[in-house]
Coordinates of C-alpha atoms and ligand atoms in Angstrom, one line a residue:
X10 CA -44.1 40.2 -17.9
X11 CA -41.6 37.4 -17.2
X12 CA -41.6 35.4 -14.0
X13 CA -38.2 33.9 -13.4
X14 CA -37.1 31.6 -10.6
X15 CA -33.4 32.0 -10.3
X16 CA -30.6 29.6 -9.5
X17 CA -31.0 27.1 -12.3
X18 CA -27.9 26.5 -14.5
X19 CA -28.2 27.1 -18.2
X20 CA -27.1 24.0 -20.0
X21 CA -27.5 22.7 -23.6
X22 CA -27.2 23.6 -27.2
X23 CA -28.8 26.4 -29.3
X24 CA -28.7 27.4 -33.0
X25 CA -28.4 31.1 -33.3
X26 CA -30.8 32.8 -35.8
X27 CA -30.4 35.7 -38.1
X28 CA -29.4 39.1 -36.7
X29 CA -31.9 41.9 -36.2
X30 CA -29.3 44.4 -37.1
X31 CA -28.5 42.6 -40.3
X32 CA -32.1 42.0 -41.3
X33 CA -33.4 45.5 -40.8
X34 CA -31.1 47.3 -43.3
X35 CA -31.5 44.4 -45.7
X36 CA -35.3 44.7 -45.6
X37 CA -34.9 48.5 -46.2
X38 CA -32.7 47.7 -49.2
X39 CA -35.3 45.5 -50.8
X40 CA -37.1 48.6 -52.1
X41 CA -34.1 49.2 -54.3
X42 CA -35.1 46.4 -56.7
X43 CA -38.3 45.9 -58.7
X44 CA -37.8 42.1 -58.6
X45 CA -39.0 39.9 -55.7
X46 CA -36.6 39.1 -52.9
X47 CA -36.9 36.2 -50.4
X48 CA -35.3 36.6 -47.0
X49 CA -34.7 33.2 -45.4
X50 CA -35.0 32.7 -41.6
X51 CA -36.3 36.2 -41.1
X52 CA -36.5 36.4 -37.3
X53 CA -39.9 36.9 -35.6
X54 CA -39.2 40.2 -33.9
X55 CA -41.4 43.1 -33.4
X56 CA -38.8 45.4 -35.0
X57 CA -38.9 43.2 -38.1
X58 CA -42.7 43.2 -38.2
X59 CA -42.7 47.0 -38.0
X60 CA -40.2 47.2 -40.8
X61 CA -42.3 44.9 -43.0
X62 CA -45.3 47.0 -42.2
X63 CA -43.4 50.1 -43.3
X64 CA -42.6 48.3 -46.6
X65 CA -46.2 47.4 -47.0
X66 CA -47.4 50.9 -46.6
X67 CA -44.9 52.0 -49.2
X68 CA -46.6 49.6 -51.7
X69 CA -44.5 46.4 -51.4
X70 CA -46.2 43.1 -51.4
X71 CA -45.1 40.9 -48.4
X72 CA -45.8 37.2 -48.3
X73 CA -44.7 34.5 -45.9
X74 CA -43.6 31.5 -48.0
X75 CA -42.0 28.2 -46.9
X76 CA -38.6 29.5 -48.1
X77 CA -38.9 32.7 -46.1
X78 CA -40.4 36.2 -46.3
X79 CA -40.9 37.3 -49.9
X80 CA -40.9 41.0 -50.6
X81 CA -42.0 42.3 -53.9
X82 CA -41.2 46.0 -54.3
X83 CA -42.1 46.1 -58.0
X84 CA -45.3 48.1 -57.2
X85 CA -43.9 50.3 -54.5
X86 CA -45.0 53.8 -55.3
X87 CA -44.8 55.9 -52.1
X88 CA -41.8 57.7 -50.9
X89 CA -43.4 59.1 -47.7
X90 CA -42.8 57.1 -44.5
X91 CA -45.8 56.4 -42.3
X92 CA -45.3 58.6 -39.2
X93 CA -46.8 56.2 -36.5
X94 CA -44.5 53.3 -37.6
X95 CA -41.4 55.5 -37.9
X96 CA -41.8 56.6 -34.4
X97 CA -41.8 53.0 -33.1
X98 CA -38.6 52.0 -34.8
X99 CA -35.2 53.8 -35.0
X100 CA -34.3 51.7 -38.0
X101 CA -37.0 53.3 -40.0
X102 CA -34.3 55.9 -40.8
X103 CA -32.7 53.1 -42.9
X104 CA -35.5 53.7 -45.5
X105 CA -34.1 57.2 -46.3
X106 CA -31.2 56.0 -48.4
X107 CA -33.1 53.3 -50.3
X108 CA -36.1 55.7 -51.0
X109 CA -33.8 58.3 -52.4
X110 CA -32.1 55.6 -54.5
X111 CA -35.3 54.3 -55.9
X112 CA -37.6 57.4 -56.2
X113 CA -35.0 60.2 -56.0
X114 CA -36.9 61.6 -53.1
X115 CA -38.1 60.8 -49.6
X116 CA -40.1 62.2 -46.8
X117 CA -39.5 60.8 -43.3
X118 CA -40.1 61.7 -39.7
X119 CA -37.4 61.7 -37.1
X120 CA -37.2 58.1 -35.9
X121 CA -38.1 56.5 -32.5
X122 CA -36.4 53.5 -30.9
X123 CA -34.6 52.7 -27.6
X124 CA -33.8 55.6 -25.3
X125 CA -30.1 55.1 -24.9
X126 CA -28.7 58.5 -25.7
X127 CA -29.3 61.3 -28.1
X128 CA -28.9 59.2 -31.3
X129 CA -28.9 62.1 -33.7
X130 CA -29.0 61.5 -37.5
X131 CA -26.7 64.3 -38.5
X132 CA -24.1 61.9 -40.0
X133 CA -26.8 60.2 -42.1
X134 CA -27.9 63.6 -43.5
X135 CA -24.3 64.9 -44.1
X136 CA -23.4 61.7 -46.0
X137 CA -26.6 62.0 -48.2
X138 CA -25.9 65.7 -48.8
X139 CA -22.4 64.7 -50.0
X140 CA -24.1 62.5 -52.6
X141 CA -25.9 65.6 -54.0
X142 CA -29.2 65.2 -52.1
X143 CA -30.9 68.4 -51.0
X144 CA -32.4 68.0 -47.5
X145 CA -34.9 70.3 -45.8
X146 CA -35.9 69.8 -42.2
X147 CA -39.2 71.3 -41.2
X148 CA -41.6 70.6 -38.2
X149 CA -40.0 67.3 -37.4
X150 CA -40.2 66.1 -41.0
X151 CA -37.2 65.5 -43.3
X152 CA -37.8 66.3 -47.0
X153 CA -35.1 64.9 -49.4
X154 CA -34.7 65.7 -53.1
X155 CA -32.3 63.4 -54.8
X156 CA -32.8 64.5 -58.4
X157 CA -29.0 65.3 -58.5
X158 CA -27.9 62.0 -56.8
X159 CA -24.4 61.0 -57.8
X160 CA -21.4 59.1 -56.5
X161 CA -19.0 61.1 -54.2
X162 CA -16.4 60.9 -51.5
X163 CA -18.1 60.7 -48.1
X164 CA -16.2 61.3 -44.9
X165 CA -17.9 60.2 -41.7
X166 CA -16.8 62.1 -38.6
X167 CA -17.6 59.0 -36.5
X168 CA -18.0 55.4 -37.9
X169 CA -21.8 55.3 -37.4
X170 CA -23.3 52.0 -38.4
X171 CA -26.6 53.5 -39.6
X172 CA -25.0 56.3 -41.5
X173 CA -22.6 53.9 -43.3
X174 CA -25.6 51.7 -44.3
X175 CA -27.8 54.6 -45.4
X176 CA -25.1 56.1 -47.6
X177 CA -24.3 52.7 -49.1
X178 CA -27.9 52.1 -50.0
X179 CA -28.4 55.5 -51.5
X180 CA -25.2 55.1 -53.6
X181 CA -26.2 51.7 -55.1
X182 CA -28.4 53.3 -57.8
X183 CA -26.5 56.6 -58.1
X184 CA -24.5 57.4 -61.2
X185 CA -20.7 57.1 -60.5
X186 CA -18.6 55.8 -57.7
X187 CA -18.9 56.5 -54.0
X188 CA -16.3 56.0 -51.4
X189 CA -17.2 56.1 -47.7
X190 CA -14.2 56.9 -45.5
X191 CA -14.1 56.1 -41.8
X192 CA -17.0 53.7 -42.4
X193 CA -18.3 51.5 -39.5
X194 CA -16.7 48.1 -39.7
X195 CA -19.5 46.1 -38.1
X196 CA -20.2 42.6 -39.6
X197 CA -23.8 43.7 -40.4
X198 CA -22.3 46.1 -43.0
X199 CA -20.4 43.3 -44.7
X200 CA -23.7 41.4 -44.7
X201 CA -25.6 44.3 -46.3
X202 CA -22.8 44.5 -48.9
X203 CA -23.2 40.8 -49.6
X204 CA -27.0 41.2 -50.0
X205 CA -26.7 44.2 -52.4
X206 CA -24.1 42.3 -54.5
X207 CA -26.5 39.3 -54.6
X208 CA -29.0 41.7 -56.3
X209 CA -26.3 42.6 -58.8
X210 CA -25.0 45.7 -57.1
X211 CA -21.3 46.5 -56.9
X212 CA -20.0 47.2 -53.3
X213 CA -16.6 46.4 -52.0
X214 CA -14.8 46.9 -48.7
X215 CA -17.9 46.3 -46.4
X216 CA -16.4 45.4 -43.0
X217 CA -13.4 47.7 -43.4
X218 CA -13.2 51.4 -42.8
X219 CA -13.4 52.2 -46.5
X220 CA -16.4 51.1 -48.5
X221 CA -16.6 51.6 -52.3
X222 CA -19.9 51.5 -54.2
X223 CA -20.0 51.7 -58.0
X224 CA -23.5 52.7 -59.0
X225 CA -25.6 50.4 -61.3
X226 CA -28.8 51.2 -63.1
X227 CA -31.0 48.3 -62.0
X228 CA -31.0 45.4 -59.6
X229 CA -32.4 41.9 -59.8
X230 CA -34.1 39.6 -57.3
X231 CA -32.4 37.2 -54.8
X232 CA -32.8 34.6 -52.1
X233 CA -30.7 35.6 -49.1
X234 CA -30.0 34.3 -45.6
X235 CA -28.8 37.1 -43.3
X236 CA -25.9 36.9 -40.9
X237 CA -26.2 35.1 -37.5
X238 CA -27.0 37.3 -34.5
X239 CA -23.8 38.0 -32.6
X240 CA -25.7 39.9 -29.9
X241 CA -28.1 37.1 -29.2
X242 CA -25.1 34.8 -29.1
X243 CA -23.3 37.0 -26.6
X244 CA -26.4 37.4 -24.5
X245 CA -26.8 33.6 -24.2
X246 CA -23.1 33.2 -23.4
X247 CA -23.4 35.8 -20.6
X248 CA -26.5 34.0 -19.2
X249 CA -24.6 30.6 -19.2
X250 CA -21.6 32.2 -17.5
X251 CA -23.8 34.0 -14.9
X252 CA -25.5 30.7 -13.9
X253 CA -22.2 28.8 -14.0
X254 CA -23.6 26.7 -16.9
X255 CA -22.5 25.0 -20.0
X256 CA -23.6 26.1 -23.4
X257 CA -23.0 25.1 -27.1
X258 CA -23.8 27.7 -29.7
X259 CA -24.1 26.6 -33.3
X260 CA -24.5 28.7 -36.5
X261 CA -22.4 31.5 -35.2
X262 CA -19.7 33.4 -36.9
X263 CA -17.1 33.1 -34.2
X264 CA -14.7 35.6 -35.7
X265 CA -17.3 38.3 -35.2
X266 CA -17.4 37.5 -31.5
X267 CA -13.7 37.8 -30.7
X268 CA -14.0 40.6 -28.2
X269 CA -16.8 38.8 -26.4
X270 CA -15.1 35.4 -26.1
X271 CA -11.9 37.2 -25.0
X272 CA -13.8 38.8 -22.1
X273 CA -15.4 35.6 -21.1
X274 CA -12.0 33.9 -20.9
X275 CA -10.8 36.9 -18.9
X276 CA -13.7 36.2 -16.5
X277 CA -12.4 32.6 -16.1
X278 CA -14.8 30.7 -18.4
X279 CA -13.5 27.8 -20.4
X280 CA -14.2 28.3 -24.2
X281 CA -13.7 26.1 -27.2
X282 CA -14.1 28.2 -30.4
X283 CA -14.5 26.7 -33.9
X284 CA -15.4 28.6 -37.0
X285 CA -19.2 28.4 -36.5
X286 CA -19.5 26.9 -33.0
X287 CA -18.7 28.1 -29.5
X288 CA -18.7 25.9 -26.4
X289 CA -18.7 27.6 -23.0
X290 CA -18.2 26.1 -19.6
X291 CA -18.3 28.2 -16.5
X292 CA -17.9 25.6 -13.8
X293 CA -15.0 27.1 -11.8
X294 CA -14.9 30.3 -9.8
X295 CA -15.2 33.3 -12.1
X296 CA -13.2 36.5 -11.9
X297 CA -14.1 40.2 -12.3
X298 CA -13.3 41.8 -15.7
X299 CA -13.0 45.1 -17.4
X300 CA -14.9 46.2 -20.5
X301 CA -14.7 49.3 -22.6
X302 CA -17.3 49.4 -25.4
X303 CA -16.0 50.5 -28.9
X304 CA -17.1 50.3 -32.5
X305 CA -16.4 46.9 -34.0
X306 CA -14.0 45.1 -33.6
X307 CA -14.1 46.4 -30.0
X308 CA -16.5 45.1 -27.4
X309 CA -20.1 45.8 -28.6
X310 CA -22.2 48.4 -26.8
X311 CA -25.2 46.1 -27.4
X312 CA -23.7 43.6 -24.9
X313 CA -22.6 46.1 -22.3
X314 CA -25.8 45.7 -20.2
X315 CA -25.8 41.9 -20.3
X316 CA -22.2 41.8 -19.2
X317 CA -23.0 44.2 -16.4
X318 CA -25.5 41.6 -15.2
X319 CA -22.8 39.0 -15.5
X320 CA -20.4 41.2 -13.4
X321 CA -23.1 41.4 -10.7
X322 CA -23.0 37.7 -10.4
X323 CA -19.2 37.5 -10.0
X324 CA -17.4 38.3 -6.7
X325 CA -15.0 41.3 -6.9
X326 CA -14.9 44.6 -8.7
X327 CA -15.6 44.7 -12.5
X328 CA -15.2 48.0 -14.4
X329 CA -17.3 49.0 -17.4
X330 CA -16.8 52.0 -19.7
X331 CA -19.5 52.9 -22.2
X332 CA -17.9 54.9 -25.1
X333 CA -20.5 54.6 -27.8
X334 CA -23.7 55.9 -26.3
X335 CA -23.8 58.6 -23.6
X336 CA -26.8 57.4 -21.7
X337 CA -26.7 53.6 -21.6
X338 CA -26.6 52.7 -17.9
X339 CA -30.4 52.9 -17.1
X340 CA -30.4 49.1 -16.3
X341 CA -28.0 49.8 -13.4
X342 CA -30.9 51.2 -11.3
X343 CA -33.0 48.1 -11.9
X344 CA -30.0 45.8 -11.1
X345 CA -29.6 47.6 -7.8
X346 CA -33.1 46.6 -6.9
X347 CA -31.9 43.0 -7.2
X348 CA -29.1 43.8 -4.6
X349 CA -26.3 44.8 -7.0
X350 CA -23.7 47.2 -5.9
X351 CA -23.0 49.5 -8.8
X352 CA -21.2 52.9 -8.7
X353 CA -21.8 55.1 -11.7
X354 CA -20.0 58.2 -12.9
X355 CA -20.8 59.5 -16.4
X356 CA -19.6 56.7 -18.8
X357 CA -18.0 54.6 -16.0
X358 CA -19.6 51.8 -14.0
X359 CA -17.9 49.9 -11.2
X360 CA -19.7 46.8 -10.2
X361 CA -18.9 45.0 -7.0
X362 CA -20.5 41.6 -7.7
X363 CA -21.8 39.1 -5.2
X364 CA -25.2 37.7 -4.5
X365 CA -28.3 38.8 -6.4
X366 CA -31.8 38.5 -5.0
X367 CA -35.0 38.2 -7.0
X368 CA -37.1 41.4 -7.3
X369 CA -39.7 43.2 -9.4
X370 CA -38.0 45.2 -12.1
X371 CA -38.8 47.0 -15.3
X372 CA -37.0 46.7 -18.7
X373 CA -36.2 50.2 -19.9
X374 CA -34.8 49.3 -23.3
X375 CA -34.1 46.2 -25.4
X376 CA -30.6 45.1 -24.2
X377 CA -31.1 46.5 -20.7
X378 CA -34.1 44.2 -20.5
X379 CA -32.1 41.2 -21.6
X380 CA -29.6 42.1 -18.8
X381 CA -32.4 41.9 -16.2
X382 CA -33.3 38.5 -17.5
X383 CA -29.7 37.3 -17.0
X384 CA -29.6 38.8 -13.5
X385 CA -32.9 37.1 -12.6
X386 CA -31.6 33.7 -13.8
X387 CA -28.5 34.1 -11.5
X388 CA -30.5 35.6 -8.5
X389 CA -31.9 33.7 -5.5
X390 CA -35.6 33.4 -5.6
X391 CA -38.3 34.9 -7.8
X392 CA -38.1 37.9 -10.1
X393 CA -40.8 39.6 -12.2
X394 CA -39.6 41.6 -15.2
X395 CA -42.0 44.1 -16.7
X396 CA -42.1 45.7 -20.1
X397 CA -40.8 42.6 -21.9
X398 CA -42.2 43.8 -25.2
X399 CA -39.0 45.8 -25.3
X400 CA -37.1 42.5 -25.2
X401 CA -39.3 41.2 -28.0
X402 CA -37.9 43.9 -30.3
X403 CA -34.6 42.0 -30.6
X404 CA -35.1 38.4 -29.2
X405 CA -37.5 35.9 -30.7
X406 CA -39.2 34.3 -27.6
X407 CA -36.2 34.6 -25.4
X408 CA -38.2 32.8 -22.6
X409 CA -38.6 29.7 -24.9
X410 CA -34.9 29.5 -25.7
X411 CA -33.9 29.8 -22.1
X412 CA -36.6 27.3 -20.9
X413 CA -35.2 24.7 -23.3
X414 CA -31.8 25.4 -21.7
X415 CA -33.1 24.6 -18.2
X416 CA -34.1 28.0 -17.0
X417 CA -37.3 28.5 -15.0
X418 CA -38.8 31.5 -16.9
X419 CA -42.4 32.1 -18.0
X420 CA -44.3 34.8 -19.8
X421 CA -47.2 35.9 -17.7
X422 CA -50.0 38.5 -18.0
Ligands
LIG512 C1 -26.6 50.5 -34.6 C2 -27.3 49.3 -34.1 C3 -27.4 49.4 -32.6 C4 -26.0 49.5 -32.0 C5 -25.2 50.7 -32.6 C6 -23.8 50.8 -32.2 C7 -28.8 48.7 -35.8 C8 -30.3 48.6 -36.3 N1 -28.6 49.2 -34.6 O1 -27.3 51.6 -34.2 O2 -28.0 48.2 -32.1 O3 -26.1 49.8 -30.6 O4 -25.3 50.5 -34.1 O5 -23.1 49.6 -32.5 O6 -27.9 48.3 -36.5 N2 -24.3 59.2 -34.0 C9 -24.3 60.6 -34.3 N3 -24.9 61.0 -35.5 C10 -25.4 60.2 -36.4 C11 -25.5 58.8 -36.1 C12 -24.9 58.4 -34.9 O7 -23.8 61.4 -33.5 O8 -25.9 60.7 -37.4 C13 -23.8 58.7 -32.8 C14 -24.8 58.1 -31.9 O9 -25.5 59.1 -31.1 C15 -24.0 57.1 -31.1 C16 -22.9 56.7 -32.0 O10 -22.9 57.7 -33.1 O11 -23.4 57.8 -30.0 C17 -23.1 55.3 -32.6 O12 -24.3 55.3 -33.3 P1 -24.5 54.4 -34.7 O13 -23.3 53.6 -34.9 O14 -25.1 55.3 -35.7 O15 -25.7 53.4 -34.2 P2 -27.0 53.0 -34.9 O16 -26.8 52.9 -36.3 O17 -28.1 54.0 -34.4

């Protein structure tokens, strides 16, 4: 649980660490090579720990070294995913492509993860089938036979991040060339491409809607530092704005945050943006704003909840439309407990912002939990936030980062 006393301004400077959504597929891709790989600044998140545990059960040797986490997949010999870990982590589905690439077969269970919509994996499976993989679904298990794996043209019906990454990873060791059309353009895909190329793979176009992979027969080892976390950056910016604070973020890729900084400007924040640094000041009166979540480069769905919390702390009516996931407003009910006025209709939310009051609330998912923290920081009085282990999935000790920035927040119980 977190205990938060609201009303303190966020002020100071933070270095943003590596992105969960970059690290998880990169860790999955380490099984593609028999040489050791070191991931620098691997964030201490429960999702990352679970992914490392999955690699370990598949036979990889994992070691914490002064340079980072070292993964040696040379001895990996299993292609069956442990069921209990798969259920805890949606990103366990990222193992499918790499396992097929390495072992030409895989057995996985349907993945778990945040309850934010149906989150099917049909696009992953369709993409892998296009690469010649035979897939059988039986009793909640997925059996893949990749003996006939080869490069192909893959058309995604929707630019799914996970499906793009899975097909990319399966194609790296396939014979021939693969082209993914209507690929997701998220920066984390560009980062996965950079990592694979560091290992000696041949991927181009990552970050555009057309990714090309030329298959290679083996990969080498590497030292790699994954991309900075644009969602953590956006969360901290929203917290600073909601508390009318001042924040300097370092080690960010500002060009990946364009839609976010644009919204904060629309809300009346003052922003100075350099290549790897963002300075926000929210001293004046803020204005309501409109958000419509979209695949990158649109406004990220992973910041929708945090910006709803910000909207609750700004007088006037803000409008939020969630286009990526069909069930991603669960945090609204908890924000209402803090006095928020939110009207919901399907994918639309209208927030009439004003004063928030501290309350006892429950995180229902990772980003929704972060939104409750932001609301609590902006609220009058004390809040208690339960289920913060969901927040630990994607933020490394969020309470410590916020305390250093002047917030009154403590982990209890
Ligand atoms: C990734 C991110 C997640 C983010 C999301 C959208 C990681 C580890 N997670 O999740 O934080 O919220 O991108 O930016 O990187 N869909 C299908 N069929 C599929 C796959 C997806 O219909 O086979 C639908 C989903 O239900 C959803 C939409 O496509 O409505 C977007 O999902 P996708 O881009 O695949 O998200 P994830 O890769 O799961």
